[in-house]
Every structure is written in structure tokens, then in C-alpha cells.
CSV table of C-alpha atoms and ligand atoms in Angstrom, one decimal:
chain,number,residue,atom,x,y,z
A,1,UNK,CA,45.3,116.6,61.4
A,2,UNK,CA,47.6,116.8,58.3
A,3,UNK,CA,51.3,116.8,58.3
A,4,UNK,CA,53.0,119.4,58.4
A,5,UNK,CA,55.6,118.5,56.2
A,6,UNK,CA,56.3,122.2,54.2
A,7,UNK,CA,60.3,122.1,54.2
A,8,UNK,CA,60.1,118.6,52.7
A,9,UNK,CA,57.8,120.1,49.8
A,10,UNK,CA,59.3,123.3,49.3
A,11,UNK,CA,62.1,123.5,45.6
A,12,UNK,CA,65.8,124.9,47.2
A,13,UNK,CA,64.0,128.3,45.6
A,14,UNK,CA,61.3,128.4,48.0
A,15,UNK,CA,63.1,127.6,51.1
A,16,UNK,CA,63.7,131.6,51.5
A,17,UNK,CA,59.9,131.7,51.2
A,18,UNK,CA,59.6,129.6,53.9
A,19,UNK,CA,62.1,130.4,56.5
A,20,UNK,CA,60.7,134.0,56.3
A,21,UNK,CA,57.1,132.9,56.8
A,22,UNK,CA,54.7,132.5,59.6
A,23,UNK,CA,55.9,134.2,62.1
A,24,UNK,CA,54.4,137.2,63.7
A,25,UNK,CA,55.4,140.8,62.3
A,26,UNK,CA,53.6,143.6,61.6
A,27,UNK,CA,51.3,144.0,58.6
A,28,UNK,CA,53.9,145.6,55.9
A,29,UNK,CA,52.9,148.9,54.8
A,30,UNK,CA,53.8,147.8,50.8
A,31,UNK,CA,53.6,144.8,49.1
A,32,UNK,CA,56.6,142.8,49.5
A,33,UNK,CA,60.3,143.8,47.6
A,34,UNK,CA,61.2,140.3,47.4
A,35,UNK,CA,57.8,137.9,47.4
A,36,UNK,CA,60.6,135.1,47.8
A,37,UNK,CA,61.5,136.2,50.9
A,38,UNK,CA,59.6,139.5,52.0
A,39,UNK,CA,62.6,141.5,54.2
A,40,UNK,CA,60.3,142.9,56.6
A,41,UNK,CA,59.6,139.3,57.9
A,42,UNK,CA,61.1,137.9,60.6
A,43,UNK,CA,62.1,134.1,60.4
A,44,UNK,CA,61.0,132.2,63.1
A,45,UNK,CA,63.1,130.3,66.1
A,46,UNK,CA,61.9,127.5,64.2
A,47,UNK,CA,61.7,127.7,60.5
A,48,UNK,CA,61.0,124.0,59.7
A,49,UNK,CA,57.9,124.0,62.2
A,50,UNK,CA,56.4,127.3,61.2
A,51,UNK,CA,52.8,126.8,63.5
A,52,UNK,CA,54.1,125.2,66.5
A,53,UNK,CA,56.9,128.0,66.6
A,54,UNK,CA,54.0,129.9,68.8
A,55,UNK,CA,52.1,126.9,70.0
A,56,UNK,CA,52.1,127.4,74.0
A,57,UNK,CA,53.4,124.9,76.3
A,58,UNK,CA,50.2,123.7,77.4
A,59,UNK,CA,49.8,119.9,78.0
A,60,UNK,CA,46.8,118.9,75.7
A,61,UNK,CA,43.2,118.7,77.8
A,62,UNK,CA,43.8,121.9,79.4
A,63,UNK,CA,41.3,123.5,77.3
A,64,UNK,CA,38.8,120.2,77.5
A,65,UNK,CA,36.4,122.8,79.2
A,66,UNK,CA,37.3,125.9,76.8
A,67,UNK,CA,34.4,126.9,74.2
A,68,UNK,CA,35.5,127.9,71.0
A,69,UNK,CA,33.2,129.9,69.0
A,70,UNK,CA,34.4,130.1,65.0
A,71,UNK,CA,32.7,131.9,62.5
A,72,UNK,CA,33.1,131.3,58.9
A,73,UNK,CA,31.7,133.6,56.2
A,74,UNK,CA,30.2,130.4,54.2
A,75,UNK,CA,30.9,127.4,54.2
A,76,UNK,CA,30.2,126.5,50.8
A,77,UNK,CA,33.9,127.8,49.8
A,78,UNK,CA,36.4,125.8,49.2
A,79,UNK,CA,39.4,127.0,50.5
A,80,UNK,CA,37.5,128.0,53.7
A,81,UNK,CA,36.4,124.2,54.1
A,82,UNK,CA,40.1,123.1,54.6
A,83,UNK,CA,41.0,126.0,56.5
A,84,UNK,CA,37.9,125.3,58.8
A,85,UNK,CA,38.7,121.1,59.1
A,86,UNK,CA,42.0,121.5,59.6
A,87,UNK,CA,41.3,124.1,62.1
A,88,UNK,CA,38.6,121.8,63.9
A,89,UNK,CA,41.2,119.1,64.1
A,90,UNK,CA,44.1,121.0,65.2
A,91,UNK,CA,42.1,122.9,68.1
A,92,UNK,CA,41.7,119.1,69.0
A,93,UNK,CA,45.0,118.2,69.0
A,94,UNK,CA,45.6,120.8,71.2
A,95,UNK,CA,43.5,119.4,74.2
A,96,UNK,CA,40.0,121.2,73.6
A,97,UNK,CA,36.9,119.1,73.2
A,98,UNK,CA,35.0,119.1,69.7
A,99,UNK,CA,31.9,119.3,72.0
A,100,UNK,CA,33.0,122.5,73.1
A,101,UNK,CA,34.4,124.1,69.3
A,102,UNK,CA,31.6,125.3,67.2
A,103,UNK,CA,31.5,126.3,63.9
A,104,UNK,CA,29.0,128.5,62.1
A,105,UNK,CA,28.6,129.3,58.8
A,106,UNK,CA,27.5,133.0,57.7
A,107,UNK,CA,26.1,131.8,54.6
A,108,UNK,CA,27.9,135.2,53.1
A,109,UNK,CA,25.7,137.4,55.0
A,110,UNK,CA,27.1,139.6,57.1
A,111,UNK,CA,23.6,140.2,59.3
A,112,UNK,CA,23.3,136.1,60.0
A,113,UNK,CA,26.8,136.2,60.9
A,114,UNK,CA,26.2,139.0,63.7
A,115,UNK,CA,23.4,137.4,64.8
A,116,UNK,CA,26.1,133.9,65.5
A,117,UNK,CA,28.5,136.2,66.3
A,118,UNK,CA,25.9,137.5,69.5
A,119,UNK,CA,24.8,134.2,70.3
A,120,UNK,CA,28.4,133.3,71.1
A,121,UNK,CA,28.6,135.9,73.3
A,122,UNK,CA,25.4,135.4,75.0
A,123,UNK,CA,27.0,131.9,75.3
A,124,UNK,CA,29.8,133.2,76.8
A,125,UNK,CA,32.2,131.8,74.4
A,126,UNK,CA,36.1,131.8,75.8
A,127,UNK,CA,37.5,132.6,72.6
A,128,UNK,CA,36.2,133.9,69.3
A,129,UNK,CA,38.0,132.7,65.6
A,130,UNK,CA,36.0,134.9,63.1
A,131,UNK,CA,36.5,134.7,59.1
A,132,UNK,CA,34.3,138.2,58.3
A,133,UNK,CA,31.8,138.3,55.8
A,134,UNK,CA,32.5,141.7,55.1
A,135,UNK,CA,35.8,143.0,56.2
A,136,UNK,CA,34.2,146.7,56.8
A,137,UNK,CA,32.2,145.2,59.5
A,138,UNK,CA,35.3,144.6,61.6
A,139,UNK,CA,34.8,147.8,63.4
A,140,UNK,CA,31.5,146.5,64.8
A,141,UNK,CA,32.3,143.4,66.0
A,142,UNK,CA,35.9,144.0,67.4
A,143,UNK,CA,33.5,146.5,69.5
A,144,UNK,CA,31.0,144.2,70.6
A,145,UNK,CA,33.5,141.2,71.3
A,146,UNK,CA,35.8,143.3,73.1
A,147,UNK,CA,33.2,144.7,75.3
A,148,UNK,CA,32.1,141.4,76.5
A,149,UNK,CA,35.6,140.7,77.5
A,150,UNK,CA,36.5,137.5,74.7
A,151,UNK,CA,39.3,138.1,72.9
A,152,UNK,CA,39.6,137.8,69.2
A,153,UNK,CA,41.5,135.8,66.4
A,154,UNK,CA,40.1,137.5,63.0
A,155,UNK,CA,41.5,135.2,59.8
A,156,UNK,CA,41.3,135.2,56.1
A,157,UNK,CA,39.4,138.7,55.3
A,158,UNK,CA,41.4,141.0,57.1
A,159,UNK,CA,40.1,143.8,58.4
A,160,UNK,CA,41.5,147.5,57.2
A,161,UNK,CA,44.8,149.3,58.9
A,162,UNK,CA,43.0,151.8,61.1
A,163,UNK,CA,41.0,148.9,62.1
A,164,UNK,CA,44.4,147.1,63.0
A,165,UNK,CA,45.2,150.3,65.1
A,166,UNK,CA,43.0,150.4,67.3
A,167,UNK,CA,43.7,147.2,68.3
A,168,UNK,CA,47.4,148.1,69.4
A,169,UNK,CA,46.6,151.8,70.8
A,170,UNK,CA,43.5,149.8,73.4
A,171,UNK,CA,45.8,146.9,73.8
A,172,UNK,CA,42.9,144.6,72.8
A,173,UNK,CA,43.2,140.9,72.4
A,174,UNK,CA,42.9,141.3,69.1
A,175,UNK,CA,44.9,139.7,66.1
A,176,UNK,CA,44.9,138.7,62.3
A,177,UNK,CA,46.3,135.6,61.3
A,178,UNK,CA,46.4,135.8,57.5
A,179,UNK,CA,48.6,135.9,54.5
A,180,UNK,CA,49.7,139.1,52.2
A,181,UNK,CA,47.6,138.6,49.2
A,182,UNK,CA,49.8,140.9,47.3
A,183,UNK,CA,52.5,138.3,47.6
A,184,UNK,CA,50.0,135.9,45.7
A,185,UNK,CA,49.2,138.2,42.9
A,186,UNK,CA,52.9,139.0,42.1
A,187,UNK,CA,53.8,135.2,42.1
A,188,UNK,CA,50.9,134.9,39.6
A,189,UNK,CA,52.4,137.2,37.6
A,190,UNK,CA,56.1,135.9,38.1
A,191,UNK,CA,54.7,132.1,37.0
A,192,UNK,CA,53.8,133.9,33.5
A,193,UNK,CA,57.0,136.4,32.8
A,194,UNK,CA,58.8,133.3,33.8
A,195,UNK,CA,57.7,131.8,30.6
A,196,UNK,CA,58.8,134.4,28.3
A,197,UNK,CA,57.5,137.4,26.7
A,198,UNK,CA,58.0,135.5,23.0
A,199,UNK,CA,55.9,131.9,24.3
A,200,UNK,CA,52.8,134.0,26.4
A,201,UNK,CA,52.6,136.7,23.4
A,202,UNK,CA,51.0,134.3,21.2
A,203,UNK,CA,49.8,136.5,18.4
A,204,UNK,CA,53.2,138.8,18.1
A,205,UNK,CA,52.1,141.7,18.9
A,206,UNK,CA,54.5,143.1,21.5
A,207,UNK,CA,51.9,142.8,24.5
A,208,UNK,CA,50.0,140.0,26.1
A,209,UNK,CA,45.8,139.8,26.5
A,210,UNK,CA,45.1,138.9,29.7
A,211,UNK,CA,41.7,138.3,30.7
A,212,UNK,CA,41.0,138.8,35.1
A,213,UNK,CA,38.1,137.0,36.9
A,214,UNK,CA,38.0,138.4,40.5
A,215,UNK,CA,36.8,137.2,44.0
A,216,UNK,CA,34.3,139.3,46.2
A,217,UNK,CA,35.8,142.9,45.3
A,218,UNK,CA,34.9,144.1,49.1
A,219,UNK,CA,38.1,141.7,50.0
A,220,UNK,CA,41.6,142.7,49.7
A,221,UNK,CA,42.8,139.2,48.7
A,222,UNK,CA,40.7,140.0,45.3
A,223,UNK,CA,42.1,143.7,45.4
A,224,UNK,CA,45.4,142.6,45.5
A,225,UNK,CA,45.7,139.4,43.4
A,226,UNK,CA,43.9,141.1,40.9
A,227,UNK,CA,46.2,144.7,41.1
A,228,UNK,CA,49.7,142.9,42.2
A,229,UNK,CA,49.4,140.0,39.1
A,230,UNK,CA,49.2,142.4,36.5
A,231,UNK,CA,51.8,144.2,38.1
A,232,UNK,CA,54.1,141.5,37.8
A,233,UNK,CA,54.2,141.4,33.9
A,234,UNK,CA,54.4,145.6,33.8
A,235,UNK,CA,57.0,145.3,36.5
A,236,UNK,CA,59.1,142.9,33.9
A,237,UNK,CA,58.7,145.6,31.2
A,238,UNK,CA,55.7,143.7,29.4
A,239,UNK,CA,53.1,145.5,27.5
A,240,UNK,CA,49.7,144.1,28.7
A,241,UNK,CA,46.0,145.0,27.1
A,242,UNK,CA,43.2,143.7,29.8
A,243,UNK,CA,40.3,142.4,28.0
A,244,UNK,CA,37.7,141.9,30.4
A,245,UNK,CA,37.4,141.9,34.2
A,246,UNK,CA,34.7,140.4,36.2
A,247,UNK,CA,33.8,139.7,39.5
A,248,UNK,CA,33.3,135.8,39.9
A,249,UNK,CA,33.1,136.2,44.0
A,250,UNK,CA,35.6,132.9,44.0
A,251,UNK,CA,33.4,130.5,42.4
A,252,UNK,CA,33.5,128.0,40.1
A,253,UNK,CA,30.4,127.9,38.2
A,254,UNK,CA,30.2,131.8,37.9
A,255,UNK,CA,33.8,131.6,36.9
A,256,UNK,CA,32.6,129.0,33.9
A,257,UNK,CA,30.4,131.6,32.5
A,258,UNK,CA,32.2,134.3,33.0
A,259,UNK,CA,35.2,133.0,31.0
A,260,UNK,CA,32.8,131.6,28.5
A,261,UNK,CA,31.6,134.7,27.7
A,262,UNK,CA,34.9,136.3,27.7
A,263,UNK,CA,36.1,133.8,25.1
A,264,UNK,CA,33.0,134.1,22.9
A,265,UNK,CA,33.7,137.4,22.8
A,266,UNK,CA,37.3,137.9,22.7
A,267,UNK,CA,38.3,134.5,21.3
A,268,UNK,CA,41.9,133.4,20.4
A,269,UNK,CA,43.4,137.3,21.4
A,270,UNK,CA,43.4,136.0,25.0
A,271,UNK,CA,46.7,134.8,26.0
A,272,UNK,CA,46.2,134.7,29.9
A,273,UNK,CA,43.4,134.0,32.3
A,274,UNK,CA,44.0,135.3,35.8
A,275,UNK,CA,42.0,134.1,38.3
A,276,UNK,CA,42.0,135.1,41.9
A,277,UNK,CA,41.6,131.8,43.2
A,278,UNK,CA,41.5,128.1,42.2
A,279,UNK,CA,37.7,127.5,42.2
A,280,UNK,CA,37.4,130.0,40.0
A,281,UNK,CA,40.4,129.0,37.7
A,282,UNK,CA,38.9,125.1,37.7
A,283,UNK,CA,35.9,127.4,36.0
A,284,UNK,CA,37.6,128.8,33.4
A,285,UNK,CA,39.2,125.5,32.6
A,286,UNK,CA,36.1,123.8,31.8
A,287,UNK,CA,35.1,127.0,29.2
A,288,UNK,CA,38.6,127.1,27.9
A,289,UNK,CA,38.6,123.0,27.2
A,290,UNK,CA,34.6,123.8,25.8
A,291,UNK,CA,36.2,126.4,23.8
A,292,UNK,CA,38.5,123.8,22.4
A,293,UNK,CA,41.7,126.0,23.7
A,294,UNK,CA,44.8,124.4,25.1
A,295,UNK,CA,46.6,125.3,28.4
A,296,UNK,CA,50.4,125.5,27.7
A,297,UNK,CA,49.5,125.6,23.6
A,298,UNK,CA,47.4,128.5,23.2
A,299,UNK,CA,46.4,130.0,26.5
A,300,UNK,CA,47.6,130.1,29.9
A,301,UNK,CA,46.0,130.1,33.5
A,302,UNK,CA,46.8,130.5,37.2
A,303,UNK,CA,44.7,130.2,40.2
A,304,UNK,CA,45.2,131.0,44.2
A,305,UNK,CA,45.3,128.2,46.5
A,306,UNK,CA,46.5,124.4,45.4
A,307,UNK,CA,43.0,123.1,46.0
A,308,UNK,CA,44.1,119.3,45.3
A,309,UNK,CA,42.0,119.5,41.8
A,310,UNK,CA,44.1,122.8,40.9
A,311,UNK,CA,47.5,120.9,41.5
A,312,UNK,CA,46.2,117.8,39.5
A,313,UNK,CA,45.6,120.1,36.5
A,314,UNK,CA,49.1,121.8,37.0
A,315,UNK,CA,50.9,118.2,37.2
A,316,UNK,CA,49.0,117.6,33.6
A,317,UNK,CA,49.7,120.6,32.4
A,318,UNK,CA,46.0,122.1,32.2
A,319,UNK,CA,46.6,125.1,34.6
A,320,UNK,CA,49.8,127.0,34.2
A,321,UNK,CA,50.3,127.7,38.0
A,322,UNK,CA,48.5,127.9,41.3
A,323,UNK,CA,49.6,129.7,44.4
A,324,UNK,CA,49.7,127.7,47.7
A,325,UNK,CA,47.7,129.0,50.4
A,326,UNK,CA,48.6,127.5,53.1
A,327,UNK,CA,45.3,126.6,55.1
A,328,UNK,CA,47.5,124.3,57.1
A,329,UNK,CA,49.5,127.2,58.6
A,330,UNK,CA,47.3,129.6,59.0
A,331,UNK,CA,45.0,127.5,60.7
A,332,UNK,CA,47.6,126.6,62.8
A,333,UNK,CA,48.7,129.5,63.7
A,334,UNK,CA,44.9,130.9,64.4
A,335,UNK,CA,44.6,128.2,66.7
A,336,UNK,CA,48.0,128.9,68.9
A,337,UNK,CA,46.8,132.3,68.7
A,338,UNK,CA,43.6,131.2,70.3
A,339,UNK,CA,45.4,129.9,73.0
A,340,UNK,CA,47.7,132.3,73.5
A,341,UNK,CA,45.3,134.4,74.5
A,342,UNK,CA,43.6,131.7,77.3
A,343,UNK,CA,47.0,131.4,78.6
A,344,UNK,CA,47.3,135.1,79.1
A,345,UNK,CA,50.8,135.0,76.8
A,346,UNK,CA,49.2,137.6,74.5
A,347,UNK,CA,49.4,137.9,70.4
A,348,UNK,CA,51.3,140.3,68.1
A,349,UNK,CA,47.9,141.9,66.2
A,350,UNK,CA,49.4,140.5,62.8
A,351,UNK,CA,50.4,137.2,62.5
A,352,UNK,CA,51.5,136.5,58.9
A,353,UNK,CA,52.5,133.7,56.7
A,354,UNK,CA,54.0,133.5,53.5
A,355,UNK,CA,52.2,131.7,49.8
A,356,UNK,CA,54.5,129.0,48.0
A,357,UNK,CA,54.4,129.0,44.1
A,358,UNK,CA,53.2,125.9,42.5
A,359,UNK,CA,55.0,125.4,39.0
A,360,UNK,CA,54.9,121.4,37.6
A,361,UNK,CA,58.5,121.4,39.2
A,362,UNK,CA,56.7,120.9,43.0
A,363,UNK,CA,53.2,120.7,42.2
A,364,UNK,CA,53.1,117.0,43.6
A,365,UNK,CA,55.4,117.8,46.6
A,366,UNK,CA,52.6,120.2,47.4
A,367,UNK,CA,50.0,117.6,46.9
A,368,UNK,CA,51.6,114.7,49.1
A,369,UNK,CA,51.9,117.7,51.5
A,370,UNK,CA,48.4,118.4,52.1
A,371,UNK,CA,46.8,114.8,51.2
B,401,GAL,C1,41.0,133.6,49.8
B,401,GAL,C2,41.0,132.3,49.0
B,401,GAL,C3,39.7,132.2,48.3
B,401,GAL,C4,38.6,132.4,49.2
B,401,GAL,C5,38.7,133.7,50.0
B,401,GAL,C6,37.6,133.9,51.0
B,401,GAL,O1,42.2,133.7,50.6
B,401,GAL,O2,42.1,132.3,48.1
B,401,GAL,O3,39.6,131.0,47.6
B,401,GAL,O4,38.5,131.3,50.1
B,401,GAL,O5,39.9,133.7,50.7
B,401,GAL,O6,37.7,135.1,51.6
């Protein structure tokens, strides 16, 4: 299990980020005021200790004979592979038995994934951790869960706000454990005003070229890091011209193409690459450095996640910024949900946690955090 060792990591700037994080609140109705410190969040009885601030009293090996049933929507993601080991240990620490916690992986189809998701039931599964392949579906399997009495920790792809409704007007054991994404796009955005209009507007001509290479565009994490990023530079009064968009549905190698193309076509008029998350952005740094372009010199590039290759680059210098997405937490936090529900102590149905920019100023901080 890694450390949780956030408050040691965090710069004096991001300490507001983090006493206002992880605890449970409802899901905001806008994107956050403040994305240092959103004011609708509550900070927990224990700031320092965001996960365990919920984790039930239990002694561990209470749960030796509980059966976890996680779904993941494929396992071939990155981020989701440390959300899902850190997950696997932590439900470990707690007392269950890894015999008894399985994981499947939905191989981004959403009909495999029902067909896991009904084997769990037929399993009778005590608890039911479920990273959707398509958000949309969430109607369908809250509905089918429910009805065979398990109750339900959805994370990463959350599921809509009428969705999210039902589950407080039935009183369902039903929660989300995720972040705000819109609170990543904005600090994506803040990481490039914070340079300066005159060092990102290379060629002088009032406004900055930004190219945007998306994750899967049914997910609001892509929605909203790609809307709220942008925002973040028209928000600071910037003039922006978008010069392509794509969907790279967060990965790497589709990224690389993508971005290659983009440059081919668009060459030395893009000033910005956004990317939606650090595979993708690890991408476009290979076709920028084919391209012979220079990260900090003649282009600039953010990611979503401080995947440990992402903060490397932005210790070097080769990626602008990344946003940290705390797997650590959130996995956590899923987890103590889990059992909050086997203990009959019950969930909020939105348990949130906040991102941490990642600047060279704490890039290795964040990277001793989560070796
Ligand atoms: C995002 C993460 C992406 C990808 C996606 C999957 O939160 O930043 O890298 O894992 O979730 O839904």
C-alpha cells in the first residue's frame, strides 16, 4: 500500500487544496469559484489523513469472508491500473482477503462488462466497486445491483445528476467516489496564464494556438478538462484560436499521431498542447520531440494525472504541467465507502476529492509521494 504522505507533498499554495478535499459533499452544481480551495467543500475532521477520515472502526479481518466484486472499464489504462492496485492493496489492509476481491476488466465494452457485472451478482457478491464503461449505462446497472440487494461504490466515470438523484430520493446504497474534472481543466489552464501572455504567445499575435487532444468524449472528465482548460486562459482575458481537436480516448499511441498530424499540419502556430490526460500528453511528447520542437522554448504541454513518467518529464522540463489525480485517495476513499456500507454506517452519494497542480516547484514531492 503506498504512503499516504499528501500534506508532506503539497507547496504552502496547495495546502487550501488539500484541507478542502476528500471529504464527502454533494456534487457542486458549477465548476468550482476557487479550484484552490472549492467553497462548497467541506474540510474534513482530519485534513492531513484525507481517506482514513471515513475509514470505519473495524478491526482488520472482519471482512476476511466479505467478496468484493470490482469492475474496471479496461485495464489496459494507465491511471486506472494504479487506481485498481492500490485499491487491491488497500481493501487488504482493511482485513478482506485477496481470495475473496476480484477484479475484472471490461475491456472498454460496456456489454462484457454487464455480463461481469451479472456474474457477480449471480455470485452473490457483498459489495460492488464499478468504474463504468459508459457512464450512460449507469441507469441499468444501479437497477439491476440494487434489485439484488448489493450496494454500490461507482468511481472514476461518474454517472449523470438525475442518475445521482435517484439514488438519494430511493435511499439506495449508492455512491460516487470521484474527483471534479472541471477543477483539473481550469488548473491546466491556470499552469499556462501563469506563464504570461507575452512567453505562451510565441508568435506576437495577441492570442495563443492551442491545439486539444481529448479522452473518450462519452466521459465528463474529457468534457470538462477539455471545456474548463480553455476556459482558464479566456477567463484571464487571453485571446485563444483552437487549431485542431481530436479524440485520442486517453492513449498514448493515438495521442502520438494525433499530435503528429496536428503539427504537420499546423506547425510552429501551435503554442499549446492540451491534453486530457498524461498518456496522452507522453504522446504528443514523442511527436513534438520528432517534430524537433522544444517544451518550455517553443511549445508548451500539460497532461491529467502525474503518471510517474509525466512528472519525470515535468522535473526536466519536457511537459509544462500535469494535474495530480489522486488514485491514492480516491481509492481509498472507494474502499471505506465499501465498508461503510457492510457496516451498515451508510455513504453520502458523492464523495469527492480534490486534484493538486504539478508545476517543477513540487513535481518531485509528488513523485516521492506516490513511489
Ligand atoms: C480519468 C483519467 C484518465 C483515464 C480516465 C478513464 O480520470 O485522468 O487517464 O484513466 O479517467 O475514465
Amino acid at each position: 500500500m503506498k504512503k499516504k504522505v499528501l500534506a508532506a507533498l503539497l507547496s504552502v499554495a496547495m495546502v487550501a487544496t488539500l484541507l478542502a478535499g476528500c471529504g464527502s459533499k454533494e456534487a457542486p452544481a458549477e465548476a468550482p469559484a476557487e479550484t484552490e480551495a472549492p467553497a462548497e467543500t467541506e474540510a474534513p475532521a482530519d485534513a492531513e489523513e484525507p481517506a482514513e477520515a471515513e475509514a470505519p472502526a473495524e478491526a482488520a479481518g472482519d471482512f476476511a469472508d466479505k467478496k468484493v466484486g470490482v469492475c474496471i472499464y479496461q485495464f489496459s489504462d494507465n491511471f486506472m491500473t494504479l487506481f485498481r492496485t492500490e485499491l487491491e492493496s488497500y481493501l487488504i489492509s482493511l482485513g478482506f482477503s485477496k481470495d475473496n476481491i476480484t477484479i475484472q476488466d471490461g475491456q472498454n465494452d460496456q456489454g462484457t462488462q454487464t455480463n461481469q457485472i451479472d456474474a457477480f451478482i449471480n455470485d452473490k457478491v457483498d459489495v460492488l466497486i464499478i468504474n463504468p464503461v459508459n457512464s450512460s449505462s449507469a441507469e441499468t446497472i444501479t437497477d439491476k445491483v440494487v434489485g439484488a440487494g448489493i450496494p454500490l461504490v461507482y468511481i472514476n466515470r461518474e454517472p449523470d445528476a438525475s442518475e445521482e438523484q435517484r439514488w438519494a430520493d430511493n435511499n439506495w446504497d449508492v455512491t460516487y467516489v470521484g474527483c471534479d474534472a472541471r477543477q483539473s481543466g481550469t488548473m491546466q489552464g491556470e499552469m499556462i496564464v501563469d506563464l504570461g501572455l507575452e512567453t505562451v504567445d510565441m508568435n506576437g499575435d495577441g492570442k495563443v494556438q492551442y491545439i486539444m487532444i481529448e479522452g473518450d468524449p462519452e466521459n465528463v472528465d474529457a468534457k470538462y478538462r477539455t471545456e474548463f482548460s480553455v476556459k482558464a486562459l479566456t477567463d484571464a482575458g487571453w485571446e485563444v484560436e483552437q487549431l485542431d481537436d481530436q479524440v485520442g480516448n486517453w492513449d498514448q499511441v493515438k495521442a502520438q499521431e494525433l499530435v503528429a498530424n496536428a503539427l504537420g499540419q499546423h506547425g510552429d502556430k501551435i503554442e499549446v498542447v492540451f491534453c486530457n490526460n498524461d498518456a496522452m500528453a507522453l504522446g504528443a511528447l514523442q511527436a513534438i520531440d520528432t517534430a524537433g520542437r522544444k517544451v518550455g522554448e517553443d511549445i508548451f504541454l500539460v497532461g491529467v494525472d502525474a503518471l510517474s513518467e509525466a512528472l519525470e518529464n515535468v522535473i526536466n522540463g519536457t511537459m509544462t504541467g500535469t494535474v495530480f489525480n489522486d488514485h491514492i485517495s480516491q481509492s481509498h476513499s472507494a474502499a471505506d465507502a465499501a465498508v461503510n456500507y457492510l457496516t451498515g454506517a451508510g455513504n453520502e452519494h458523492y464523495i469527492g476529492c480534490d486534484y493538486v497542480k504539478v508545476t517543477t516547484e513540487n513535481a518531485q514531492e509528488v513523485l516521492d509521494s506516490v513511489k
